[in-house]
Amino acid sequence: MGNIKINEVIGGNFAVTTDDGNLVFNLLDKNLEEHKKTKLDFSEIIVLTTAFLNAAIGQLYSKYKSEEISPYLKLINVADEDKILFKKVTERAKEYFANKESFEKNSNDAINGND
């Protein structure tokens, strides 16, 4: 089983940027492709944002289904107040990637003023 310590990957205790999230995503993506079980360790993380989580975890749903992710990914040492962020990110990602074409059309229509 692979262990990924977030603070070691990003070199700090603030998991806030999309760039840092992409570093984690690349490691997770590789492990999922190889069907490697992975523990994602959030110990020592002081600040966590949805921008980071969208890049690190939400992006996984563009390539994999929930049932392909769940058996291989375990989140550990997540602060209680951050658990709701994970729920929001995964729900939004599942919804977005399941209905991507419709979502993008509606967004473009809204931006362009089309009804």
Coordinates of N, CA, C and O in Angstrom, one line a residue:
M1 N 0.8 -1.2 0.0 CA 0.0 0.0 0.0 C 0.9 1.2 0.0 O 1.8 1.3 0.8
G2 N 0.6 2.2 -0.9 CA 1.3 3.4 -0.9 C 0.8 4.4 0.1 O -0.4 4.5 0.3
N3 N 1.7 5.2 0.6 CA 1.3 6.2 1.6 C 1.7 7.5 1.0 O 2.9 7.7 0.6
I4 N 0.8 8.5 0.9 CA 1.2 9.8 0.3 C 0.9 10.8 1.5 O -0.2 11.0 1.8
K5 N 2.0 11.4 2.0 CA 1.8 12.5 3.0 C 1.8 13.8 2.2 O 2.7 14.2 1.6
I6 N 0.6 14.4 2.3 CA 0.3 15.7 1.6 C 1.4 16.7 1.9 O 2.0 17.3 1.0
N7 N 1.8 16.9 3.2 CA 2.7 18.0 3.5 C 4.1 17.7 2.9 O 4.8 18.7 2.6
E8 N 4.5 16.5 2.7 CA 5.7 16.2 2.1 C 5.7 16.4 0.6 O 6.7 16.9 0.0
V9 N 4.6 16.1 0.0 CA 4.4 16.3 -1.5 C 4.4 17.8 -1.8 O 5.1 18.2 -2.8
I10 N 3.7 18.6 -1.0 CA 3.6 20.0 -1.4 C 4.6 20.9 -0.7 O 4.7 22.0 -0.9
G11 N 5.4 20.3 0.3 CA 6.4 21.0 0.9 C 5.9 22.0 1.9 O 6.5 23.1 2.0
G12 N 4.8 21.7 2.6 CA 4.3 22.7 3.6 C 3.0 22.2 4.2 O 2.6 21.1 4.0
N13 N 2.4 23.1 5.0 CA 1.2 22.7 5.7 C 0.0 23.4 5.2 O -1.1 23.3 5.8
F14 N 0.1 24.1 4.1 CA -1.1 24.8 3.5 C -1.4 24.2 2.1 O -0.7 24.4 1.1
A15 N -2.5 23.4 2.1 CA -2.9 22.7 0.9 C -4.0 23.6 0.3 O -5.2 23.4 0.5
V16 N -3.5 24.6 -0.5 CA -4.4 25.6 -1.0 C -4.4 25.8 -2.5 O -5.4 26.3 -3.0
T17 N -3.4 25.5 -3.2 CA -3.3 25.8 -4.6 C -3.6 24.7 -5.5 O -3.4 23.5 -5.2
T18 N -4.1 25.0 -6.7 CA -4.4 24.0 -7.7 C -3.1 23.3 -8.1 O -3.1 22.1 -8.4
D19 N -2.0 24.1 -8.2 CA -0.7 23.5 -8.6 C -0.3 22.4 -7.6 O 0.1 21.3 -8.1
D20 N -0.5 22.6 -6.4 CA -0.1 21.6 -5.4 C -1.1 20.4 -5.5 O -0.7 19.3 -5.3
G21 N -2.4 20.7 -5.7 CA -3.3 19.7 -5.9 C -3.0 18.8 -7.1 O -3.1 17.6 -7.0
N22 N -2.5 19.4 -8.2 CA -2.1 18.6 -9.3 C -0.9 17.7 -9.0 O -0.9 16.6 -9.6
L23 N 0.0 18.1 -8.1 CA 1.1 17.2 -7.7 C 0.5 15.9 -7.1 O 1.0 14.8 -7.4
V24 N -0.5 16.1 -6.2 CA -1.1 15.0 -5.5 C -1.9 14.2 -6.5 O -1.8 12.9 -6.5
F25 N -2.6 14.8 -7.4 CA -3.4 14.1 -8.4 C -2.5 13.2 -9.3 O -2.9 12.0 -9.5
N26 N -1.4 13.7 -9.7 CA -0.5 12.9 -10.5 C -0.1 11.6 -9.8 O 0.0 10.5 -10.4
L27 N 0.2 11.7 -8.5 CA 0.6 10.5 -7.7 C -0.6 9.5 -7.6 O -0.4 8.3 -7.8
L28 N -1.7 10.1 -7.3 CA -2.9 9.3 -7.1 C -3.3 8.6 -8.5 O -3.7 7.4 -8.5
D29 N -3.2 9.3 -9.5 CA -3.6 8.8 -10.9 C -2.7 7.6 -11.2 O -3.2 6.6 -11.6
K30 N -1.4 7.8 -10.9 CA -0.4 6.7 -11.2 C -0.8 5.4 -10.4 O -0.8 4.3 -10.9
N31 N -1.1 5.6 -9.1 CA -1.4 4.5 -8.2 C -2.7 3.9 -8.6 O -2.8 2.6 -8.6
L32 N -3.7 4.6 -9.1 CA -5.0 4.1 -9.5 C -4.8 3.3 -10.8 O -5.4 2.2 -10.9
E33 N -4.0 3.8 -11.7 CA -3.7 3.1 -12.9 C -3.1 1.7 -12.6 O -3.3 0.7 -13.4
E34 N -2.2 1.7 -11.6 CA -1.6 0.4 -11.2 C -2.4 -0.4 -10.2 O -1.9 -1.4 -9.7
H35 N -3.6 0.0 -9.9 CA -4.4 -0.6 -8.9 C -3.7 -0.8 -7.6 O -3.8 -1.8 -6.9
K36 N -3.0 0.3 -7.2 CA -2.3 0.3 -5.9 C -3.2 1.0 -4.8 O -3.7 2.1 -5.1
K37 N -3.4 0.3 -3.7 CA -4.1 1.0 -2.6 C -3.2 2.1 -2.0 O -2.0 1.9 -1.9
T38 N -3.9 3.2 -1.8 CA -3.1 4.4 -1.3 C -3.8 5.0 -0.1 O -5.0 5.2 -0.1
K39 N -3.0 5.4 0.9 CA -3.5 6.2 2.0 C -3.0 7.6 1.8 O -1.8 7.8 1.6
L40 N -4.0 8.5 1.7 CA -3.7 9.9 1.5 C -3.7 10.6 2.9 O -4.8 10.7 3.5
D41 N -2.5 10.9 3.4 CA -2.4 11.4 4.8 C -2.3 12.9 4.9 O -1.5 13.6 4.4
F42 N -3.3 13.4 5.6 CA -3.5 14.9 5.8 C -2.9 15.4 7.1 O -3.2 16.5 7.5
S43 N -2.2 14.6 7.8 CA -1.6 15.0 9.1 C -0.7 16.2 8.8 O -0.1 16.3 7.8
E44 N -0.7 17.2 9.8 CA 0.1 18.4 9.7 C -0.4 19.4 8.7 O 0.2 20.5 8.5
I45 N -1.5 19.2 8.0 CA -2.1 20.2 7.1 C -2.9 21.1 8.0 O -3.8 20.7 8.7
I46 N -2.6 22.4 7.9 CA -3.3 23.4 8.7 C -4.4 24.1 8.0 O -5.5 24.3 8.5
V47 N -4.2 24.4 6.7 CA -5.2 25.0 5.9 C -5.5 24.1 4.6 O -4.5 23.7 4.0
L48 N -6.7 23.9 4.3 CA -7.1 23.1 3.2 C -8.2 23.8 2.5 O -9.2 24.3 3.1
T49 N -8.1 23.9 1.1 CA -9.1 24.6 0.3 C -9.8 23.6 -0.7 O -9.2 22.6 -1.1
T50 N -11.0 24.0 -1.2 CA -11.6 23.2 -2.2 C -10.8 23.3 -3.5 O -10.9 22.4 -4.3
A51 N -10.1 24.4 -3.8 CA -9.3 24.5 -5.0 C -8.3 23.4 -5.0 O -8.1 22.8 -6.0
F52 N -7.6 23.2 -3.9 CA -6.6 22.1 -3.8 C -7.3 20.8 -4.0 O -6.8 19.9 -4.8
L53 N -8.4 20.6 -3.3 CA -9.1 19.3 -3.3 C -9.7 19.0 -4.7 O -9.7 17.8 -5.2
N54 N -10.2 20.0 -5.4 CA -10.7 19.8 -6.8 C -9.6 19.3 -7.7 O -9.8 18.4 -8.5
A55 N -8.4 19.9 -7.5 CA -7.3 19.4 -8.4 C -6.8 18.1 -8.0 O -6.5 17.2 -8.8
A56 N -6.7 17.8 -6.7 CA -6.1 16.6 -6.2 C -7.0 15.4 -6.3 O -6.6 14.3 -6.7
I57 N -8.3 15.6 -5.9 CA -9.2 14.5 -5.8 C -10.4 14.6 -6.8 O -10.7 13.6 -7.5
G58 N -10.9 15.8 -7.0 CA -12.1 15.9 -7.9 C -11.7 15.5 -9.3 O -12.6 14.9 -10.0
Q59 N -10.5 15.9 -9.7 CA -10.1 15.5 -11.0 C -10.1 14.0 -11.3 O -10.1 13.6 -12.5
L60 N -9.9 13.2 -10.3 CA -9.9 11.8 -10.5 C -11.2 11.3 -11.2 O -11.2 10.3 -11.9
Y61 N -12.3 12.0 -10.9 CA -13.6 11.6 -11.4 C -13.7 11.8 -12.9 O -14.7 11.4 -13.5
S62 N -12.7 12.5 -13.5 CA -12.8 12.7 -14.9 C -12.3 11.5 -15.6 O -12.5 11.2 -16.8
K63 N -11.5 10.6 -14.9 CA -10.9 9.4 -15.5 C -11.5 8.1 -14.9 O -11.5 7.1 -15.6
Y64 N -12.0 8.2 -13.7 CA -12.4 7.0 -13.0 C -13.8 7.2 -12.4 O -14.2 8.2 -12.1
K65 N -14.5 6.0 -12.3 CA -15.8 6.0 -11.6 C -15.5 5.8 -10.1 O -14.5 5.3 -9.7
S66 N -16.5 6.2 -9.3 CA -16.4 6.0 -7.8 C -16.0 4.6 -7.4 O -15.1 4.5 -6.6
E67 N -16.6 3.6 -8.1 CA -16.3 2.3 -7.7 C -14.8 1.9 -8.1 O -14.3 0.8 -7.6
E68 N -14.2 2.6 -9.0 CA -12.8 2.4 -9.3 C -11.9 3.1 -8.4 O -10.7 2.8 -8.3
I69 N -12.4 4.1 -7.7 CA -11.6 4.9 -6.8 C -11.7 4.4 -5.3 O -10.6 4.2 -4.7
S70 N -12.9 4.2 -4.9 CA -13.1 3.8 -3.5 C -12.3 2.7 -2.9 O -11.7 2.8 -1.8
P71 N -12.1 1.6 -3.6 CA -11.4 0.5 -3.0 C -9.9 0.8 -2.9 O -9.2 0.1 -2.2
Y72 N -9.4 1.8 -3.6 CA -8.0 2.0 -3.7 C -7.5 3.3 -2.9 O -6.3 3.5 -2.8
L73 N -8.5 4.1 -2.5 CA -8.1 5.4 -1.9 C -8.7 5.5 -0.5 O -9.9 5.4 -0.3
K74 N -7.8 5.7 0.5 CA -8.3 6.0 1.8 C -7.7 7.3 2.3 O -6.5 7.5 2.2
L75 N -8.5 8.1 2.9 CA -8.1 9.4 3.4 C -7.9 9.2 4.9 O -8.7 8.7 5.6
I76 N -6.7 9.7 5.4 CA -6.5 9.5 6.8 C -6.0 10.9 7.4 O -5.5 11.7 6.7
N77 N -6.2 11.0 8.7 CA -5.8 12.2 9.5 C -6.4 13.5 8.9 O -5.8 14.5 8.8
V78 N -7.7 13.4 8.5 CA -8.4 14.6 8.0 C -9.1 15.2 9.2 O -9.8 14.6 10.0
A79 N -8.9 16.6 9.4 CA -9.5 17.3 10.5 C -11.0 17.2 10.3 O -11.5 17.3 9.2
D80 N -11.8 17.1 11.4 CA -13.2 17.0 11.3 C -13.8 18.2 10.5 O -14.8 18.0 9.7
E81 N -13.3 19.4 10.7 CA -13.9 20.5 10.0 C -13.6 20.5 8.5 O -14.3 21.2 7.8
D82 N -12.7 19.7 8.1 CA -12.4 19.6 6.7 C -13.1 18.5 6.0 O -13.2 18.4 4.7
K83 N -13.7 17.6 6.7 CA -14.4 16.4 6.1 C -15.6 16.9 5.2 O -15.8 16.3 4.1
I84 N -16.2 18.0 5.5 CA -17.3 18.5 4.7 C -16.8 18.9 3.3 O -17.5 18.8 2.3
L85 N -15.6 19.5 3.3 CA -15.0 19.9 2.0 C -14.8 18.7 1.1 O -15.1 18.8 -0.1
F86 N -14.4 17.6 1.6 CA -14.2 16.4 0.8 C -15.6 15.9 0.2 O -15.7 15.6 -1.0
K87 N -16.6 16.0 1.0 CA -17.9 15.6 0.5 C -18.4 16.5 -0.6 O -18.9 16.0 -1.6
K88 N -18.2 17.8 -0.4 CA -18.6 18.8 -1.4 C -17.9 18.6 -2.7 O -18.4 18.6 -3.8
V89 N -16.6 18.4 -2.6 CA -15.7 18.3 -3.8 C -16.1 17.0 -4.6 O -16.2 17.0 -5.8
T90 N -16.2 15.9 -3.9 CA -16.5 14.6 -4.6 C -17.9 14.7 -5.2 O -18.1 14.2 -6.3
E91 N -18.9 15.2 -4.5 CA -20.3 15.3 -5.0 C -20.3 16.2 -6.3 O -20.9 15.8 -7.3
R92 N -19.6 17.3 -6.2 CA -19.6 18.2 -7.4 C -18.9 17.6 -8.5 O -19.3 17.7 -9.7
A93 N -17.8 16.9 -8.3 CA -17.0 16.3 -9.3 C -17.8 15.2 -10.0 O -17.8 15.1 -11.2
K94 N -18.4 14.4 -9.2 CA -19.2 13.3 -9.8 C -20.3 13.9 -10.7 O -20.6 13.4 -11.8
E95 N -21.0 14.9 -10.2 CA -22.1 15.5 -10.9 C -21.6 16.2 -12.2 O -22.1 16.0 -13.3
Y96 N -20.5 16.9 -12.1 CA -19.9 17.6 -13.2 C -19.5 16.6 -14.3 O -19.9 16.8 -15.5
F97 N -18.7 15.6 -14.0 CA -18.2 14.7 -15.0 C -19.2 13.8 -15.5 O -19.1 13.4 -16.7
A98 N -20.3 13.5 -14.8 CA -21.4 12.7 -15.3 C -22.2 13.5 -16.3 O -22.8 12.9 -17.3
N99 N -22.3 14.8 -16.2 CA -23.1 15.6 -17.1 C -22.3 16.7 -17.7 O -22.7 17.8 -17.9
K100 N -21.0 16.5 -18.0 CA -20.1 17.5 -18.5 C -20.6 18.3 -19.7 O -20.6 19.5 -19.7
E101 N -21.1 17.6 -20.7 CA -21.6 18.3 -21.9 C -22.7 19.3 -21.6 O -22.7 20.4 -22.0
S102 N -23.7 18.8 -20.8 CA -24.8 19.6 -20.5 C -24.4 20.7 -19.6 O -24.8 21.9 -19.8
F103 N -23.5 20.5 -18.6 CA -23.0 21.5 -17.7 C -22.3 22.6 -18.5 O -22.5 23.8 -18.3
E104 N -21.4 22.2 -19.5 CA -20.7 23.2 -20.2 C -21.6 24.0 -21.2 O -21.4 25.2 -21.3
K105 N -22.6 23.4 -21.8 CA -23.5 24.1 -22.6 C -24.3 25.1 -21.8 O -24.4 26.3 -22.2
N106 N -24.8 24.7 -20.6 CA -25.6 25.6 -19.8 C -24.7 26.8 -19.3 O -25.1 27.9 -19.3
S107 N -23.4 26.5 -19.0 CA -22.5 27.6 -18.6 C -22.2 28.5 -19.7 O -22.3 29.7 -19.5
N108 N -22.0 28.0 -20.9 CA -21.7 28.8 -22.1 C -23.0 29.7 -22.4 O -22.9 30.8 -22.8
D109 N -24.2 29.1 -22.3 CA -25.4 29.8 -22.6 C -25.6 30.9 -21.6 O -25.9 32.0 -22.0
A110 N -25.3 30.7 -20.4 CA -25.4 31.7 -19.3 C -24.4 32.9 -19.6 O -24.8 34.0 -19.5
I111 N -23.2 32.5 -20.0 CA -22.2 33.5 -20.2 C -22.5 34.4 -21.4 O -22.4 35.6 -21.5
N112 N -23.0 33.7 -22.5 CA -23.3 34.3 -23.8 C -24.7 35.0 -23.8 O -25.1 35.6 -24.8
G113 N -25.5 34.8 -22.7 CA -26.8 35.4 -22.7 C -27.9 34.6 -23.4 O -28.9 35.2 -23.8
N114 N -27.6 33.4 -23.8 CA -28.6 32.6 -24.5 C -29.6 31.9 -23.6 O -29.2 31.6 -22.4
D115 N -30.8 31.7 -24.0 CA -31.7 31.0 -23.1 C -32.0 29.6 -23.6 O -32.0 29.2 -24.6

